[in-house]
Short mmCIF file of C-alpha atoms in Angstrom, two decimals:
data_model
loop_
_atom_site.label_atom_id
_atom_site.label_comp_id
_atom_site.label_asym_id
_atom_site.label_seq_id
_atom_site.Cartn_x
_atom_site.Cartn_y
_atom_site.Cartn_z
CA MET A 1 5.75 15.80 9.97
CA PHE A 2 3.54 13.27 11.63
CA TYR A 3 5.09 11.64 14.67
CA LEU A 4 3.91 8.38 16.25
CA ILE A 5 5.54 8.32 19.77
CA GLY A 6 5.42 5.38 22.14
CA LEU A 7 5.01 6.24 25.79
CA GLY A 8 6.12 2.89 27.25
CA LEU A 9 4.18 1.24 29.99
CA GLY A 10 4.53 2.92 33.40
CA ASP A 11 4.24 6.63 33.95
CA ALA A 12 5.20 9.98 32.35
CA LYS A 13 8.86 9.44 32.66
CA ASP A 14 8.82 6.31 30.51
CA ILE A 15 8.80 8.40 27.31
CA THR A 16 12.19 8.45 25.66
CA VAL A 17 14.38 11.61 25.65
CA LYS A 18 13.86 11.68 21.84
CA GLY A 19 10.09 11.36 22.24
CA LEU A 20 9.91 14.11 24.88
CA GLU A 21 11.88 16.53 22.67
CA ILE A 22 9.53 16.02 19.88
CA VAL A 23 6.44 16.47 22.17
CA LYS A 24 7.86 19.73 23.31
CA LYS A 25 8.39 21.15 19.86
CA CYS A 26 5.15 19.96 18.13
CA ASP A 27 2.30 22.27 17.13
CA LYS A 28 -0.30 19.82 18.28
CA VAL A 29 -0.04 16.64 20.40
CA LEU A 30 -2.75 13.96 20.48
CA LEU A 31 -2.93 11.29 23.16
CA GLU A 32 -4.45 7.98 21.96
CA GLY A 33 -6.66 6.88 24.82
CA TYR A 34 -8.51 3.67 23.99
CA THR A 35 -6.03 0.79 23.07
CA SER A 36 -4.10 0.95 26.39
CA ILE A 37 -3.58 3.20 29.37
CA LEU A 38 -0.56 4.31 31.53
CA THR A 39 -0.63 4.24 35.36
CA VAL A 40 -1.03 8.05 35.20
CA GLY A 41 -3.73 10.05 33.37
CA LYS A 42 -3.71 12.88 30.89
CA ASP A 43 -3.34 15.55 33.55
CA ALA A 44 0.00 14.05 34.81
CA LEU A 45 1.27 13.92 31.27
CA GLU A 46 0.31 17.46 30.55
CA ASP A 47 2.10 18.61 33.76
CA PHE A 48 5.23 16.69 32.81
CA TYR A 49 5.26 17.89 29.17
CA GLY A 50 4.21 21.42 30.10
CA ARG A 51 1.68 21.54 27.25
CA PRO A 52 -2.06 20.62 26.57
CA LEU A 53 -2.89 17.24 24.96
CA ILE A 54 -5.84 16.51 22.73
CA VAL A 55 -7.50 13.15 23.70
CA ALA A 56 -7.81 10.95 20.59
CA ASP A 57 -10.58 8.43 21.07
CA ARG A 58 -11.36 5.57 18.65
CA GLU A 59 -13.70 7.73 16.66
CA LEU A 60 -11.07 10.31 16.14
CA CYS A 61 -8.27 7.73 15.36
CA GLU A 62 -10.29 5.71 13.01
CA SER A 63 -12.52 8.25 11.21
CA ASN A 64 -11.36 11.77 11.98
CA ILE A 65 -7.60 11.55 11.92
CA ASP A 66 -7.32 12.83 8.27
CA ASP A 67 -7.72 16.49 9.30
CA PHE A 68 -4.72 16.20 11.54
CA LEU A 69 -2.74 14.22 8.96
CA LYS A 70 -3.38 16.93 6.36
CA GLU A 71 -2.27 19.58 8.81
CA ALA A 72 0.90 17.64 9.31
CA LYS A 73 1.99 18.65 5.79
CA THR A 74 2.87 21.97 7.18
CA ASN A 75 2.91 21.56 10.89
CA ASP A 76 4.40 19.06 13.34
CA ILE A 77 1.74 16.81 14.81
CA ALA A 78 2.40 14.00 17.24
CA LEU A 79 0.18 11.11 18.31
CA LEU A 80 1.23 9.53 21.67
CA VAL A 81 0.48 5.85 22.09
CA VAL A 82 0.91 3.82 25.25
CA GLY A 83 3.55 1.05 24.77
CA ASP A 84 5.11 0.89 21.28
CA PRO A 85 3.19 2.96 18.67
CA LEU A 86 2.89 0.14 16.26
CA GLY A 87 1.16 -2.37 18.56
CA ALA A 88 -2.29 -1.79 17.07
CA THR A 89 -3.35 -1.94 13.36
CA THR A 90 -4.97 1.45 13.60
CA HIS A 91 -1.67 3.20 13.77
CA THR A 92 -0.18 1.31 10.89
CA ASP A 93 -3.23 2.40 8.90
CA MET A 94 -2.58 6.03 9.86
CA LEU A 95 0.93 5.92 8.49
CA LEU A 96 -0.39 4.60 5.17
CA ARG A 97 -2.95 7.44 5.03
CA ALA A 98 -0.20 9.98 5.91
CA LYS A 99 1.80 8.62 2.97
CA GLU A 100 -1.23 9.08 0.68
CA TYR A 101 -1.44 12.74 1.67
CA GLY A 102 2.37 13.14 1.07
CA VAL A 103 3.11 13.66 4.72
CA GLU A 104 6.45 12.57 6.21
CA THR A 105 6.17 10.35 9.26
CA GLN A 106 8.52 9.29 12.02
CA ILE A 107 8.05 6.55 14.67
CA VAL A 108 9.62 6.71 18.09
CA HIS A 109 9.59 3.24 19.51
CA ASN A 110 9.28 2.24 23.19
CA ALA A 111 8.70 -0.76 25.38
CA SER A 112 5.53 -2.73 24.94
CA ILE A 113 3.95 -5.56 26.84
CA MET A 114 5.21 -7.75 23.95
CA ASN A 115 8.77 -7.49 25.14
CA ALA A 116 8.35 -6.27 28.74
CA VAL A 117 6.55 -9.47 29.71
CA SER A 118 9.99 -10.89 29.98
CA CYS A 119 9.99 -9.33 33.54
CA CYS A 120 8.38 -12.56 34.71
CA GLY A 121 11.51 -14.47 33.81
CA LEU A 122 10.13 -16.37 30.81
CA GLN A 123 12.43 -15.90 27.82
CA LEU A 124 11.03 -13.93 24.89
CA TYR A 125 12.30 -16.33 22.24
CA ASN A 126 10.20 -19.09 23.90
CA PHE A 127 6.98 -17.26 23.32
CA GLY A 128 4.65 -18.29 20.43
CA GLU A 129 2.05 -16.08 18.92
CA THR A 130 0.24 -13.55 21.20
CA VAL A 131 -3.51 -13.85 21.65
CA SER A 132 -6.26 -11.39 22.84
CA ILE A 133 -8.94 -12.50 25.28
CA PRO A 134 -12.27 -10.67 24.73
CA TYR A 135 -14.85 -10.01 27.39
CA TRP A 136 -17.69 -12.60 27.16
CA THR A 137 -21.24 -11.53 27.21
CA GLU A 138 -24.39 -13.64 28.04
CA THR A 139 -24.76 -14.53 24.32
CA TRP A 140 -21.31 -14.10 22.88
CA LYS A 141 -18.46 -16.43 24.27
CA PRO A 142 -15.85 -16.65 21.59
CA ASP A 143 -12.96 -19.01 22.39
CA SER A 144 -11.03 -19.19 19.07
CA PHE A 145 -8.02 -17.65 20.82
CA PHE A 146 -7.76 -20.88 23.04
CA GLU A 147 -6.80 -22.96 19.95
CA LYS A 148 -3.71 -20.74 19.61
CA ILE A 149 -2.80 -21.12 23.22
CA VAL A 150 -3.09 -24.92 22.84
CA GLY A 151 -0.98 -24.71 19.64
CA ASN A 152 1.83 -22.73 21.42
CA HIS A 153 1.62 -25.11 24.42
CA SER A 154 1.89 -28.23 22.35
CA ARG A 155 5.09 -26.93 20.76
CA ASN A 156 6.45 -25.95 24.27
CA LEU A 157 6.02 -22.24 23.78
CA HIS A 158 4.55 -19.61 26.14
CA THR A 159 1.55 -17.56 25.27
CA LEU A 160 1.07 -13.93 26.20
CA CYS A 161 -2.60 -13.16 26.55
CA LEU A 162 -3.57 -9.52 26.14
CA LEU A 163 -6.75 -8.81 28.12
CA ASP A 164 -9.70 -6.86 26.84
CA ILE A 165 -10.14 -3.14 27.32
CA LYS A 166 -13.38 -1.22 26.92
CA VAL A 167 -12.95 2.49 26.78
CA LYS A 168 -15.58 4.82 25.42
CA GLU A 169 -17.61 1.88 24.08
CA PRO A 170 -21.21 2.97 23.14
CA THR A 171 -23.93 1.12 25.17
CA GLU A 172 -26.00 -1.34 23.17
CA GLU A 173 -29.19 0.61 23.75
CA SER A 174 -27.64 3.90 22.45
CA LEU A 175 -26.54 2.42 19.17
CA THR A 176 -29.85 3.13 17.55
CA LYS A 177 -30.31 6.54 19.26
CA LYS A 178 -29.23 9.88 18.11
CA VAL A 179 -27.30 10.66 21.37
CA ARG A 180 -24.57 8.16 21.91
CA GLN A 181 -24.03 6.94 25.44
CA TYR A 182 -20.90 5.30 26.63
CA MET A 183 -20.21 2.47 29.05
CA GLU A 184 -17.90 2.93 32.05
CA PRO A 185 -14.30 1.95 31.08
CA LYS A 186 -13.41 -1.47 32.01
CA PHE A 187 -10.22 -3.45 31.95
CA MET A 188 -10.14 -7.23 32.11
CA SER A 189 -8.39 -8.59 35.20
CA VAL A 190 -6.33 -11.82 35.32
CA LYS A 191 -9.04 -13.11 37.61
CA GLU A 192 -11.76 -12.54 34.95
CA ALA A 193 -9.45 -13.97 32.17
CA ALA A 194 -8.77 -17.12 34.26
CA LYS A 195 -12.51 -17.60 34.85
CA GLN A 196 -13.21 -17.52 31.18
CA LEU A 197 -10.24 -19.90 30.49
CA VAL A 198 -11.42 -22.28 33.10
CA GLN A 199 -14.90 -22.55 31.46
CA ILE A 200 -13.06 -23.39 28.23
CA VAL A 201 -10.72 -26.04 29.72
CA GLU A 202 -13.71 -27.70 31.38
CA ASN A 203 -15.37 -28.17 28.08
CA GLN A 204 -12.18 -29.10 26.14
CA THR A 205 -10.47 -31.72 28.14
CA ASP A 206 -7.70 -33.18 25.88
CA THR A 207 -5.76 -30.09 25.12
CA GLY A 208 -2.90 -30.52 27.70
CA ILE A 209 -4.15 -27.43 29.59
CA SER A 210 -6.33 -27.71 32.54
CA LYS A 211 -7.37 -25.97 35.80
CA SER A 212 -4.11 -27.17 37.38
CA SER A 213 -1.88 -25.78 34.62
CA LEU A 214 0.46 -22.99 35.56
CA ALA A 215 -0.57 -19.38 34.80
CA ILE A 216 1.22 -16.20 35.44
CA GLY A 217 -0.55 -13.01 36.13
CA LEU A 218 1.10 -9.59 35.61
CA SER A 219 -0.31 -6.17 36.46
CA ARG A 220 1.10 -2.63 35.78
CA VAL A 221 4.27 -3.96 34.21
CA GLY A 222 7.01 -1.31 34.31
CA ALA A 223 5.42 0.70 37.21
CA PRO A 224 6.68 0.79 40.82
CA ASP A 225 3.58 -1.19 41.93
CA GLN A 226 4.00 -3.91 39.23
CA LYS A 227 2.71 -7.27 40.51
CA ILE A 228 3.55 -10.79 39.21
CA ALA A 229 1.92 -13.94 40.51
CA ALA A 230 2.40 -17.54 39.43
CA MET A 231 -0.14 -20.21 40.36
CA SER A 232 -2.58 -22.67 38.91
CA LEU A 233 -5.15 -21.42 36.46
CA GLY A 234 -7.84 -22.51 38.86
CA ASP A 235 -6.40 -20.56 41.72
CA MET A 236 -5.80 -17.55 39.46
CA GLN A 237 -9.64 -17.21 39.30
CA ASN A 238 -9.60 -15.91 42.84
CA HIS A 239 -6.39 -13.90 42.86
CA GLU A 240 -6.63 -10.13 43.05
CA LEU A 241 -3.83 -8.46 41.27
CA GLY A 242 -4.82 -4.82 41.89
CA ALA A 243 -5.28 -1.95 39.48
CA PRO A 244 -5.10 -2.37 35.64
CA LEU A 245 -3.65 -3.12 33.21
CA HIS A 246 -3.32 -6.87 33.62
CA SER A 247 -1.88 -9.53 31.34
CA LEU A 248 -1.89 -13.26 31.60
CA VAL A 249 0.80 -15.79 30.46
CA ILE A 250 0.23 -19.48 29.85
CA PRO A 251 3.73 -20.92 30.04
CA ALA A 252 5.09 -23.86 28.00
CA PRO A 253 4.71 -27.18 29.79
CA GLU A 254 8.52 -27.61 30.11
CA LEU A 255 10.50 -24.62 31.38
CA HIS A 256 14.18 -23.74 31.19
CA PRO A 257 15.94 -24.12 34.58
CA LEU A 258 16.60 -20.41 34.66
CA GLU A 259 12.87 -19.77 34.02
CA ILE A 260 11.95 -22.09 36.80
CA ASP A 261 14.43 -20.34 39.20
CA TYR A 262 13.18 -16.98 38.29
CA LEU A 263 9.48 -17.82 38.56
CA ALA A 264 9.95 -19.28 42.06
CA GLN A 265 9.90 -15.75 43.57
CA PHE A 266 6.34 -15.18 42.27
CA ARG A 267 4.70 -18.45 43.48
CA MET B 1 20.20 -0.78 44.22
CA PHE B 2 21.09 -2.66 40.98
CA TYR B 3 19.42 -1.16 37.92
CA LEU B 4 19.02 -2.84 34.53
CA ILE B 5 18.27 -0.06 32.00
CA GLY B 6 17.23 -0.55 28.45
CA LEU B 7 18.69 1.82 25.88
CA GLY B 8 16.35 1.20 22.97
CA LEU B 9 17.57 0.74 19.52
CA GLY B 10 18.80 3.90 17.81
CA ASP B 11 21.05 6.51 19.55
CA ALA B 12 21.78 8.08 22.86
CA LYS B 13 18.39 9.84 23.09
CA ASP B 14 16.45 6.57 22.89
CA ILE B 15 16.96 6.07 26.61
CA THR B 16 13.84 6.88 28.65
CA VAL B 17 13.65 9.93 30.83
CA LYS B 18 13.44 7.61 33.89
CA GLY B 19 16.43 5.66 32.67
CA LEU B 20 18.49 8.88 32.06
CA GLU B 21 17.63 10.12 35.65
CA ILE B 22 18.91 6.94 37.14
CA VAL B 23 22.14 7.02 35.01
CA LYS B 24 22.91 10.46 36.15
CA LYS B 25 22.56 9.56 39.90
CA CYS B 26 24.24 6.20 40.00
CA ASP B 27 27.69 5.66 41.53
CA LYS B 28 28.87 3.36 38.66
CA VAL B 29 27.40 2.75 35.33
CA LEU B 30 28.31 -0.29 33.19
CA LEU B 31 27.55 -0.53 29.48
CA GLU B 32 26.87 -4.06 28.27
CA GLY B 33 28.62 -4.33 24.98
CA TYR B 34 28.38 -7.82 23.38
CA THR B 35 24.65 -8.83 22.88
CA SER B 36 23.80 -5.81 20.76
CA ILE B 37 24.99 -2.41 19.70
CA LEU B 38 23.49 1.10 19.23
CA THR B 39 24.17 3.19 16.14
CA VAL B 40 26.44 5.38 18.43
CA GLY B 41 29.36 4.20 20.51
CA LYS B 42 30.43 4.52 24.16
CA ASP B 43 31.95 8.10 23.59
CA ALA B 44 28.61 9.43 22.29
CA LEU B 45 26.76 7.93 25.31
CA GLU B 46 29.38 9.36 27.76
CA ASP B 47 29.04 12.77 26.25
CA PHE B 48 25.24 12.63 26.34
CA TYR B 49 25.09 11.38 29.98
CA GLY B 50 27.99 13.56 31.12
CA ARG B 51 29.72 10.69 32.92
CA PRO B 52 32.21 7.83 32.31
CA LEU B 53 30.86 4.34 31.55
CA ILE B 54 32.56 0.95 32.28
CA VAL B 55 32.39 -1.45 29.27
CA ALA B 56 30.95 -4.72 30.40
CA ASP B 57 32.07 -7.52 28.01
CA ARG B 58 30.85 -11.13 28.08
CA GLU B 59 33.52 -12.15 30.58
CA LEU B 60 32.55 -9.35 33.04
CA CYS B 61 28.75 -10.08 32.52
CA GLU B 62 28.93 -13.80 32.95
CA SER B 63 31.76 -14.24 35.51
CA ASN B 64 32.79 -11.03 37.09
CA ILE B 65 29.56 -9.15 37.75
CA ASP B 66 29.35 -10.42 41.32
CA ASP B 67 31.66 -7.63 42.67
CA PHE B 68 29.36 -5.06 41.21
CA LEU B 69 26.31 -6.78 42.49
CA LYS B 70 27.67 -6.91 46.01
CA GLU B 71 28.65 -3.26 45.75
CA ALA B 72 24.97 -2.52 44.76
CA LYS B 73 24.06 -3.42 48.35
CA THR B 74 25.23 -0.01 49.47
CA ASN B 75 25.79 1.93 46.21
CA ASP B 76 23.60 2.48 43.13
CA ILE B 77 25.01 0.52 40.17
CA ALA B 78 23.42 0.44 36.74
CA LEU B 79 23.95 -1.81 33.78
CA LEU B 80 22.87 -0.38 30.45
CA VAL B 81 21.68 -2.85 27.84
CA VAL B 82 20.86 -2.12 24.16
CA GLY B 83 17.13 -2.76 23.48
CA ASP B 84 15.14 -4.02 26.46
CA PRO B 85 17.26 -5.24 29.38
CA LEU B 86 15.56 -8.64 29.58
CA GLY B 87 16.15 -9.77 25.93
CA ALA B 88 19.05 -12.07 26.86
CA THR B 89 19.21 -14.80 29.54
CA THR B 90 22.46 -13.41 31.05
CA HIS B 91 20.53 -10.42 32.47
CA THR B 92 17.73 -12.56 34.03
CA ASP B 93 20.55 -14.54 35.59
CA MET B 94 22.14 -11.35 37.02
CA LEU B 95 18.83 -10.46 38.60
CA LEU B 96 18.69 -13.88 40.35
CA ARG B 97 22.21 -13.50 41.60
CA ALA B 98 21.40 -9.98 42.92
CA LYS B 99 18.51 -11.48 44.88
CA GLU B 100 20.84 -14.01 46.41
CA TYR B 101 23.00 -11.25 47.72
CA GLY B 102 19.99 -9.46 48.99
CA VAL B 103 20.35 -6.63 46.56
CA GLU B 104 17.33 -4.79 45.42
CA THR B 105 16.77 -4.52 41.66
CA GLN B 106 14.84 -2.26 39.25
CA ILE B 107 14.25 -2.75 35.54
CA VAL B 108 13.70 0.09 33.12
CA HIS B 109 12.23 -1.31 29.97
CA ASN B 110 12.65 -0.02 26.48
CA ALA B 111 11.96 -0.81 22.89
CA SER B 112 13.51 -4.04 21.61
CA ILE B 113 13.63 -5.44 18.06
CA MET B 114 11.06 -8.02 19.25
CA ASN B 115 8.41 -5.29 19.14
CA ALA B 116 10.04 -2.59 16.93
CA VAL B 117 10.07 -5.09 14.08
CA SER B 118 6.41 -3.98 13.58
CA CYS B 119 7.94 -0.96 11.67
CA CYS B 120 7.84 -3.08 8.51
CA GLY B 121 4.13 -3.20 8.78
CA LEU B 122 3.65 -6.82 9.80
CA GLN B 123 1.48 -7.10 12.78
CA LEU B 124 3.17 -8.27 16.04
CA TYR B 125 0.41 -10.69 16.98
CA ASN B 126 1.01 -12.56 13.69
CA PHE B 127 4.57 -13.38 14.71
CA GLY B 128 5.44 -16.92 15.87
CA GLU B 129 8.50 -17.75 17.91
CA THR B 130 11.62 -15.75 17.17
CA VAL B 131 14.85 -17.54 15.94
CA SER B 132 18.53 -16.72 15.93
CA ILE B 133 20.66 -17.52 12.89
CA PRO B 134 24.29 -18.24 13.82
CA TYR B 135 27.34 -17.76 11.62
CA TRP B 136 28.27 -20.88 9.77
CA THR B 137 31.84 -22.04 9.65
CA GLU B 138 33.52 -24.45 7.22
CA THR B 139 32.67 -27.37 9.57
CA TRP B 140 29.71 -26.17 11.57
CA LYS B 141 26.53 -25.44 9.73
CA PRO B 142 23.57 -25.72 12.18
CA ASP B 143 20.13 -25.31 10.73
CA SER B 144 17.79 -26.35 13.55
CA PHE B 145 16.40 -22.77 13.53
CA PHE B 146 14.96 -23.44 10.10
CA GLU B 147 12.50 -26.05 11.54
CA LYS B 148 10.97 -23.25 13.67
CA ILE B 149 10.70 -20.91 10.67
CA VAL B 150 8.89 -23.61 8.77
CA GLY B 151 6.64 -24.33 11.81
CA ASN B 152 5.63 -20.61 11.93
CA HIS B 153 5.19 -20.43 8.23
CA SER B 154 2.94 -23.52 8.09
CA ARG B 155 0.76 -21.95 10.74
CA ASN B 156 0.59 -18.60 8.69
CA LEU B 157 2.88 -16.86 11.20
CA HIS B 158 5.76 -14.46 10.53
CA THR B 159 9.31 -15.31 11.81
CA LEU B 160 11.72 -12.63 13.17
CA CYS B 161 15.27 -13.87 12.72
CA LEU B 162 17.90 -12.32 14.96
CA LEU B 163 21.16 -12.38 13.19
CA ASP B 164 24.46 -13.42 14.84
CA ILE B 165 26.79 -10.84 16.53
CA LYS B 166 30.48 -11.70 17.33
CA VAL B 167 31.91 -9.06 19.64
CA LYS B 168 35.22 -9.85 21.53
CA GLU B 169 35.22 -13.48 20.52
CA PRO B 170 38.53 -15.23 21.33
CA THR B 171 40.24 -16.58 18.17
CA GLU B 172 40.34 -20.25 17.91
CA GLU B 173 44.12 -20.21 18.00
CA SER B 174 44.35 -18.21 21.13
CA LEU B 175 42.08 -20.54 23.15
CA THR B 176 44.98 -22.67 24.14
CA LYS B 177 47.36 -19.78 24.70
CA LYS B 178 48.03 -17.69 27.76
CA VAL B 179 47.36 -14.43 26.08
CA ARG B 180 43.77 -14.27 24.63
CA GLN B 181 43.48 -12.74 21.22
CA TYR B 182 40.20 -11.47 19.88
CA MET B 183 38.55 -11.49 16.42
CA GLU B 184 37.42 -8.31 14.78
CA PRO B 185 33.73 -7.62 15.69
CA LYS B 186 31.33 -8.84 13.08
CA PHE B 187 27.62 -8.53 12.55
CA MET B 188 25.61 -10.79 10.26
CA SER B 189 23.92 -8.92 7.36
CA VAL B 190 20.63 -9.82 5.79
CA LYS B 191 22.69 -10.75 2.73
CA GLU B 192 24.71 -13.32 4.74
CA ALA B 193 21.63 -14.61 6.46
CA ALA B 194 19.81 -14.98 3.15
CA LYS B 195 22.75 -16.93 1.67
CA GLN B 196 22.69 -19.48 4.53
CA LEU B 197 18.91 -19.75 4.23
CA VAL B 198 19.06 -20.33 0.49
CA GLN B 199 21.58 -23.19 1.09
CA ILE B 200 19.09 -24.71 3.52
CA VAL B 201 16.02 -24.36 1.21
CA GLU B 202 17.89 -25.79 -1.65
CA ASN B 203 18.46 -29.06 0.47
CA GLN B 204 14.98 -29.10 1.99
CA THR B 205 12.53 -28.72 -0.79
CA ASP B 206 9.06 -29.56 0.68
CA THR B 207 8.91 -26.97 3.37
CA GLY B 208 6.76 -24.35 1.71
CA ILE B 209 9.75 -21.98 1.77
CA SER B 210 11.99 -21.56 -1.26
CA LYS B 211 14.29 -19.07 -2.90
CA SER B 212 11.19 -17.22 -4.28
CA SER B 213 9.60 -16.77 -0.87
CA LEU B 214 9.18 -13.27 0.36
CA ALA B 215 11.80 -11.99 2.81
CA ILE B 216 12.07 -8.65 4.60
CA GLY B 217 15.41 -7.22 5.52
CA LEU B 218 15.68 -4.52 8.18
CA SER B 219 18.67 -2.50 9.24
CA ARG B 220 19.24 0.02 12.00
CA VAL B 221 15.60 -0.10 13.23
CA GLY B 222 14.69 3.07 15.11
CA ALA B 223 17.55 5.06 13.71
CA PRO B 224 17.21 7.98 11.18
CA ASP B 225 19.02 5.80 8.52
CA GLN B 226 16.78 2.77 9.19
CA LYS B 227 16.32 0.69 6.01
CA ILE B 228 13.58 -1.85 5.10
CA ALA B 229 13.57 -3.92 2.00
CA ALA B 230 11.13 -6.68 0.75
CA MET B 231 12.06 -9.07 -1.94
CA SER B 232 12.48 -12.72 -2.68
CA LEU B 233 14.89 -14.64 -0.36
CA GLY B 234 17.03 -15.35 -3.50
CA ASP B 235 17.33 -11.65 -4.33
CA MET B 236 18.06 -10.80 -0.75
CA GLN B 237 21.35 -12.69 -1.12
CA ASN B 238 22.60 -9.77 -3.15
CA HIS B 239 20.94 -6.93 -1.36
CA GLU B 240 23.16 -4.47 0.51
CA LEU B 241 21.41 -2.93 3.51
CA GLY B 242 24.21 -0.84 4.97
CA ALA B 243 25.66 -0.67 8.45
CA PRO B 244 24.64 -3.00 11.25
CA LEU B 245 22.54 -4.19 13.06
CA HIS B 246 20.37 -6.16 10.56
CA SER B 247 17.37 -8.43 11.06
CA LEU B 248 15.45 -10.60 8.75
CA VAL B 249 11.83 -11.49 8.61
CA ILE B 250 10.31 -14.43 6.84
CA PRO B 251 6.59 -13.52 6.59
CA ALA B 252 3.65 -15.75 6.65
CA PRO B 253 2.43 -17.08 3.36
CA GLU B 254 -0.87 -15.22 3.58
CA LEU B 255 -0.68 -11.65 4.60
CA HIS B 256 -3.45 -9.25 5.93
CA PRO B 257 -4.51 -6.66 3.30
CA LEU B 258 -3.14 -3.84 5.50
CA GLU B 259 0.23 -5.78 5.81
CA ILE B 260 0.31 -6.07 1.94
CA ASP B 261 -0.42 -2.37 1.55
CA TYR B 262 2.23 -1.30 4.01
CA LEU B 263 4.89 -3.66 2.69
CA ALA B 264 4.42 -2.39 -0.84
CA GLN B 265 6.48 0.75 -0.12
CA PHE B 266 9.53 -1.49 0.60
CA ARG B 267 9.40 -3.64 -2.52
#
């Protein structure tokens, strides 16, 4: 059997009882380590589970997972994924490949930022489509996600913005070399996201979203040191929200009275 | 401390390790029993936790929760909620009231249908706003949710439709009587939802959604007997998907190749 197990968002104890039982009985357990992170690392998870984990980077998940999938025909193999295991397309693709090999699969769901974002007091059914904000470079400044934020905003819907994560990304220089070198991991902060957004709203002025629009920054949702801050997008450019992961919400222009009351504590 | 603890979607073991530890140490534990249900009842949960639970119906949650909140100033009280604890406005409201009483609160997130719906292979970031489909009566047939489905569809987004639940609803006749009588609990099936939707699309013919549009029915997501079926909305009117809870998805008109491949197994 091949298991995809969600770890939730905070620490080792955010796994479900069902998930933990499976982890303990599996022959091999992989830890997916590049689409998201917990507030604790591999060591803390190994301590808590009482067993070793194999780190699965992008290369393993996208190109070398087949060996594990084939092995799952006769053995129990689990892949642990931060949040819910079906948040990223890679994992859906894995399930399809498993099916091709005739391997049975089971999914153990858990909280993901897509539902836990409700901790800021905005109601989930008032969210439109989710967007991802990528890191800009000197020469590459994509802003197509902004159109979706504007679309949600114009229909009075909130937008959850997932912020870029770079883990084990090869350096540009090493792409042509034999020995691959990797960049330091980096995680976009709400500060950085707000800066990129402000650059966009300064160029696109008739969208209904400006520097003075409300923005909500969230960090380490589900962890004891979770932080939530509500202020203008302009001010968010200078607001430090601590260790990763961060997410940003651009709320609808008109909020429900309960949403306003709840948000007040974060202003 | 007042704890709001998500139970996830399947059975007793879908609680997180963190959630279970809190349940075991609390002075009183309430089980919210009217916005959703697990595949197991109160008895199975009490067996698994090794402690009694107090059932919290709508009346208790909306009007009589204050006594418990005040008690949480000195004792540890938990409210267990199916799915993620912040899916319904009632619970956000409770956290605000707790704050008024100076009571500390903690949320333990879990999977909700809002993210677990990805088990059908549709990608979460391609979902627009979620809608709720209410039971129609002879005289009351609201269809405003349909506008939102059409809005999502026209922007090539999927719509998750949450289906109505009636638990401990007073009968119409008893509303004027001293002794309140309650209806049998009922849970809308994908069949019933499809029937109501077909009535709407037969009246509104230029929306891009018709009887032949693709619909995806889901039942008991996260449980071992989970079912997923993909067929036309018209056919879904006659498709039996077993025990509750059910959810319905109206997919975007153009699907990603990976979504098509994954959905194929449910056709």
